[in-house]
Amino acid sequence: MPPSEQSAVVEHDGRTAMDDGVSGAGSERNRDLTLSDIPADALITVDELQGMLVSQNPPFLVDIRAQGFWIDGHIPEARNIPAGKQLDIRLEEIPDDGTLIVLVPRGEERVAEVWQTLVDAGYEQDAVKALAGGMDAWKEAGLPVQQEVDLGC
C-alpha cells in the first residue's frame, strides 16, 4: 500500500484504533475549519438528539470517527462513515432528500470539516447538524452504546 494510503494508529483509552489517515478532496479543503466556522444552530445537545431519535422522523446518524472507535461503542442507530477519504467515497450513503443528518464525532474533532463537506456537496445547511461534545458527551450521559465484534478484517 502506498504511504499516502496507509492507516495510522490512533491512541484511545490505552487502546489503538485505525484511522484512514487520508483526507479526500472535499474534506481536505475544509481541514482547517473549527466549530466557530459553522452556524451555532448546527450544534445539537445530547438531550435534543434523544428527543429526535424517538420522533416520527428520526435523523440519519453519521458516526464520523475511525472504525476502531466505532467498534468500541456507538449510538445504536448510527452508520459509520469516517471523516476523510471514506466520507468522500461513501457520500452517496447519506440521504440528500431533506432528512435531518446528525454528525457524531469523537469529541468535536473534524466535525466542522465534515459539516462543510456535506454543505459543499449540496446538502441543505439546515438539514446537517452535529452532536455537541460528540460520542464522548453521549457516553458521559450514560446513554445506550452498541459495540461491534472486531473480526480483524
mmCIF file of C-alpha atoms in Angstrom:
data_model
loop_
_atom_site.group_PDB
_atom_site.id
_atom_site.type_symbol
_atom_site.label_atom_id
_atom_site.label_comp_id
_atom_site.label_asym_id
_atom_site.label_seq_id
_atom_site.Cartn_x
_atom_site.Cartn_y
_atom_site.Cartn_z
ATOM 1 C CA MET A 1 0.000 0.000 0.000
ATOM 2 C CA PRO A 2 1.452 3.410 -0.900
ATOM 3 C CA PRO A 3 2.379 5.611 2.074
ATOM 4 C CA SER A 4 -0.448 8.017 1.263
ATOM 5 C CA GLU A 5 -2.985 5.208 1.727
ATOM 6 C CA GLN A 6 -1.564 3.604 4.863
ATOM 7 C CA SER A 7 -3.633 3.609 8.009
ATOM 8 C CA ALA A 8 -2.437 5.410 11.087
ATOM 9 C CA VAL A 9 -2.774 4.112 14.616
ATOM 10 C CA VAL A 10 -4.637 6.412 16.989
ATOM 11 C CA GLU A 11 -4.399 6.005 20.773
ATOM 12 C CA HIS A 12 -7.696 5.923 22.679
ATOM 13 C CA ASP A 13 -8.090 4.991 26.341
ATOM 14 C CA GLY A 14 -4.988 2.782 26.240
ATOM 15 C CA ARG A 15 -6.176 1.025 23.105
ATOM 16 C CA THR A 16 -5.437 1.693 19.489
ATOM 17 C CA ALA A 17 -7.781 2.312 16.618
ATOM 18 C CA MET A 18 -7.157 2.635 12.921
ATOM 19 C CA ASP A 19 -7.678 5.988 11.279
ATOM 20 C CA ASP A 20 -7.790 6.201 7.497
ATOM 21 C CA GLY A 21 -5.212 9.000 7.736
ATOM 22 C CA VAL A 22 -6.142 10.117 4.251
ATOM 23 C CA SER A 23 -8.256 13.120 3.503
ATOM 24 C CA GLY A 24 -10.309 13.153 0.372
ATOM 25 C CA ALA A 25 -10.626 16.123 -1.938
ATOM 26 C CA GLY A 26 -13.721 17.596 -0.297
ATOM 27 C CA SER A 27 -12.580 17.186 3.245
ATOM 28 C CA GLU A 28 -9.030 18.368 2.518
ATOM 29 C CA ARG A 29 -10.347 21.809 1.520
ATOM 30 C CA ASN A 30 -12.123 22.075 4.857
ATOM 31 C CA ARG A 31 -9.356 20.637 7.051
ATOM 32 C CA ASP A 32 -8.654 23.877 8.965
ATOM 33 C CA LEU A 33 -12.249 24.622 9.937
ATOM 34 C CA THR A 34 -13.262 24.784 13.594
ATOM 35 C CA LEU A 35 -16.620 24.789 15.356
ATOM 36 C CA SER A 36 -16.687 28.587 15.186
ATOM 37 C CA ASP A 37 -16.836 28.262 11.386
ATOM 38 C CA ILE A 38 -20.257 26.600 11.351
ATOM 39 C CA PRO A 39 -23.568 28.142 12.463
ATOM 40 C CA ALA A 40 -24.276 27.856 16.179
ATOM 41 C CA ASP A 41 -27.659 26.265 15.427
ATOM 42 C CA ALA A 42 -25.864 23.424 13.625
ATOM 43 C CA LEU A 43 -24.895 22.006 17.022
ATOM 44 C CA ILE A 44 -27.411 19.959 18.969
ATOM 45 C CA THR A 45 -27.226 18.627 22.518
ATOM 46 C CA VAL A 46 -27.420 15.047 23.676
ATOM 47 C CA ASP A 47 -30.923 15.767 25.059
ATOM 48 C CA GLU A 48 -32.062 17.192 21.721
ATOM 49 C CA LEU A 49 -30.737 14.145 19.873
ATOM 50 C CA GLN A 50 -32.503 11.798 22.290
ATOM 51 C CA GLY A 51 -35.789 13.523 21.500
ATOM 52 C CA MET A 52 -35.138 13.378 17.771
ATOM 53 C CA LEU A 53 -34.402 9.641 17.868
ATOM 54 C CA VAL A 54 -37.875 8.835 19.237
ATOM 55 C CA SER A 55 -39.708 11.192 16.874
ATOM 56 C CA GLN A 56 -41.706 10.118 13.830
ATOM 57 C CA ASN A 57 -38.859 11.309 11.595
ATOM 58 C CA PRO A 58 -35.624 10.332 13.314
ATOM 59 C CA PRO A 59 -32.387 11.757 11.924
ATOM 60 C CA PHE A 60 -29.814 9.838 9.923
ATOM 61 C CA LEU A 61 -26.803 9.483 12.228
ATOM 62 C CA VAL A 62 -23.329 9.559 10.691
ATOM 63 C CA ASP A 63 -20.590 8.491 13.095
ATOM 64 C CA ILE A 64 -17.534 10.191 11.598
ATOM 65 C CA ARG A 65 -14.977 8.541 13.900
ATOM 66 C CA ALA A 66 -12.419 5.998 12.730
ATOM 67 C CA GLN A 67 -13.802 2.463 12.563
ATOM 68 C CA GLY A 68 -11.856 1.320 15.633
ATOM 69 C CA PHE A 69 -13.610 3.895 17.806
ATOM 70 C CA TRP A 70 -16.978 2.947 16.282
ATOM 71 C CA ILE A 71 -16.393 -0.738 17.079
ATOM 72 C CA ASP A 72 -15.627 0.209 20.709
ATOM 73 C CA GLY A 73 -19.066 1.786 21.015
ATOM 74 C CA HIS A 74 -21.512 3.871 19.011
ATOM 75 C CA ILE A 75 -25.060 5.144 19.114
ATOM 76 C CA PRO A 76 -27.155 2.111 18.066
ATOM 77 C CA GLU A 77 -28.799 3.828 15.071
ATOM 78 C CA ALA A 78 -25.559 5.312 13.697
ATOM 79 C CA ARG A 79 -23.808 4.442 10.458
ATOM 80 C CA ASN A 80 -20.006 4.624 10.490
ATOM 81 C CA ILE A 81 -18.680 6.794 7.672
ATOM 82 C CA PRO A 82 -15.308 8.104 8.876
ATOM 83 C CA ALA A 83 -14.194 11.655 8.108
ATOM 84 C CA GLY A 84 -11.686 11.986 5.278
ATOM 85 C CA LYS A 85 -11.386 9.737 2.269
ATOM 86 C CA GLN A 86 -14.151 7.357 3.426
ATOM 87 C CA LEU A 87 -16.616 10.230 3.605
ATOM 88 C CA ASP A 88 -15.790 11.346 0.081
ATOM 89 C CA ILE A 89 -16.115 7.790 -1.268
ATOM 90 C CA ARG A 90 -19.316 6.950 0.627
ATOM 91 C CA LEU A 91 -21.180 10.266 0.363
ATOM 92 C CA GLU A 92 -23.999 8.578 -1.579
ATOM 93 C CA GLU A 93 -24.889 6.559 1.548
ATOM 94 C CA ILE A 94 -26.071 9.755 3.240
ATOM 95 C CA PRO A 95 -29.620 10.704 2.224
ATOM 96 C CA ASP A 96 -29.940 14.014 0.379
ATOM 97 C CA ASP A 97 -33.726 14.156 0.439
ATOM 98 C CA GLY A 98 -34.003 16.684 3.281
ATOM 99 C CA THR A 99 -33.705 14.060 6.029
ATOM 100 C CA LEU A 100 -32.046 15.560 9.076
ATOM 101 C CA ILE A 101 -28.438 14.383 9.281
ATOM 102 C CA VAL A 102 -26.612 14.370 12.606
ATOM 103 C CA LEU A 103 -22.833 14.031 12.625
ATOM 104 C CA VAL A 104 -21.358 12.179 15.583
ATOM 105 C CA PRO A 105 -17.666 12.908 16.143
ATOM 106 C CA ARG A 106 -15.491 11.587 18.989
ATOM 107 C CA GLY A 107 -15.489 14.901 20.866
ATOM 108 C CA GLU A 108 -15.773 17.718 18.390
ATOM 109 C CA GLU A 109 -12.786 16.857 16.208
ATOM 110 C CA ARG A 110 -13.263 17.257 12.465
ATOM 111 C CA VAL A 111 -16.987 17.937 12.770
ATOM 112 C CA ALA A 112 -16.757 21.384 11.125
ATOM 113 C CA GLU A 113 -14.758 19.861 8.268
ATOM 114 C CA VAL A 114 -17.388 17.171 7.663
ATOM 115 C CA TRP A 115 -20.291 19.612 8.096
ATOM 116 C CA GLN A 116 -18.812 21.915 5.444
ATOM 117 C CA THR A 117 -18.037 18.994 3.122
ATOM 118 C CA LEU A 118 -21.713 17.968 3.188
ATOM 119 C CA VAL A 119 -22.915 21.536 2.611
ATOM 120 C CA ASP A 120 -20.418 21.914 -0.260
ATOM 121 C CA ALA A 121 -21.788 18.660 -1.726
ATOM 122 C CA GLY A 122 -25.279 20.176 -1.874
ATOM 123 C CA TYR A 123 -26.849 19.079 1.401
ATOM 124 C CA GLU A 124 -29.209 21.671 2.895
ATOM 125 C CA GLN A 125 -27.334 23.639 5.556
ATOM 126 C CA ASP A 126 -30.313 23.455 7.930
ATOM 127 C CA ALA A 127 -30.514 19.670 7.494
ATOM 128 C CA VAL A 128 -26.944 18.988 8.708
ATOM 129 C CA LYS A 129 -26.376 19.080 12.465
ATOM 130 C CA ALA A 130 -23.576 17.924 14.735
ATOM 131 C CA LEU A 131 -23.746 16.426 18.204
ATOM 132 C CA ALA A 132 -22.104 18.891 20.601
ATOM 133 C CA GLY A 133 -19.474 17.009 22.574
ATOM 134 C CA GLY A 134 -19.811 14.054 20.223
ATOM 135 C CA MET A 135 -19.716 10.449 21.347
ATOM 136 C CA ASP A 136 -17.841 11.497 24.478
ATOM 137 C CA ALA A 137 -20.893 13.507 25.616
ATOM 138 C CA TRP A 138 -23.267 10.664 24.683
ATOM 139 C CA LYS A 139 -21.293 8.180 26.811
ATOM 140 C CA GLU A 140 -20.930 10.650 29.705
ATOM 141 C CA ALA A 141 -24.731 10.970 29.742
ATOM 142 C CA GLY A 142 -24.953 7.196 30.234
ATOM 143 C CA LEU A 143 -26.965 6.660 27.069
ATOM 144 C CA PRO A 144 -27.141 3.373 25.129
ATOM 145 C CA VAL A 145 -23.984 2.342 23.318
ATOM 146 C CA GLN A 146 -23.730 -0.571 20.912
ATOM 147 C CA GLN A 147 -20.440 -2.406 20.437
ATOM 148 C CA GLU A 148 -19.373 -4.425 17.437
ATOM 149 C CA VAL A 149 -17.208 -7.520 17.217
ATOM 150 C CA ASP A 150 -13.899 -6.722 15.525
ATOM 151 C CA LEU A 151 -13.262 -9.598 13.162
ATOM 152 C CA GLY A 152 -9.895 -8.152 12.228
ATOM 153 C CA CYS A 153 -10.884 -7.864 8.568
#
